[in-house]
């Protein structure tokens, strides 16, 4: 993973993707974001540590997803349930070694948080458009982090289309998904 990231740190985007030494089955979204946003990506240990700390967002976001769905449940129970993901060897390994899977999980959890907020808004036009944009953007990011997460934008799209929101919002969701599918 870090070998691929070094290509992006040392070359422009097109050269990095076309490089015969670039070996990855996922889109280069995480490398591009690491190059732009992560000041610690210059060294391998700095990169791994930053991804490790970014991965702590997963149980926190999972807690907020659970809190939205189960508002009447005890907070301690929700914290314990959201912490169960830390027991997964797959999650811990990808966190420790700086793999890309956790970025897709973060985008997935953000998508469901924004979708739930969007569906629960009652006739506030600014918030409707705001959370519609955030839902379509974060669910589209899921696909750009990992192709296996194609199901997430599809679920969000269908929930928006079959919701009882205005037709204009549904049109904008189609437009947003079209725009986010262009890259």
C-alpha angles and dihedrals in degrees: 000000000000091000089059091046091053089058089056093045094050102036140037122269099262094046091049095051094045093046110118089221091061106105117177134120093207129077114268094246095115092049091050092049092045090052093049103036109024114079090182095060092092092085127043095232091047090051093049093047093049092050089047091055093042087054089064086075090072098072090039093052090043088055091053090049090052092045091054093050099039105034096159096053125101114272093224091057091050091049090051092048092048090049092058090083088069088066091063111105089207092056093044093048094049089047095049098044096041097246121167103239096091093060089062090048090051091051090047093053092045089051093056093045092052093042092053091049091048093051093048097051115108115212101316103136098196093050091044093057093039095054092039089057092046092048095050093043097048094043090050089050088058089065092046091053096046130359091215088071092067087114092067098065088042092054092046092047093050092046090052095045094048094043123104093249124125119285089240090062090050090052090051091050089055089048093048093048090048092051093046091050093059099084 
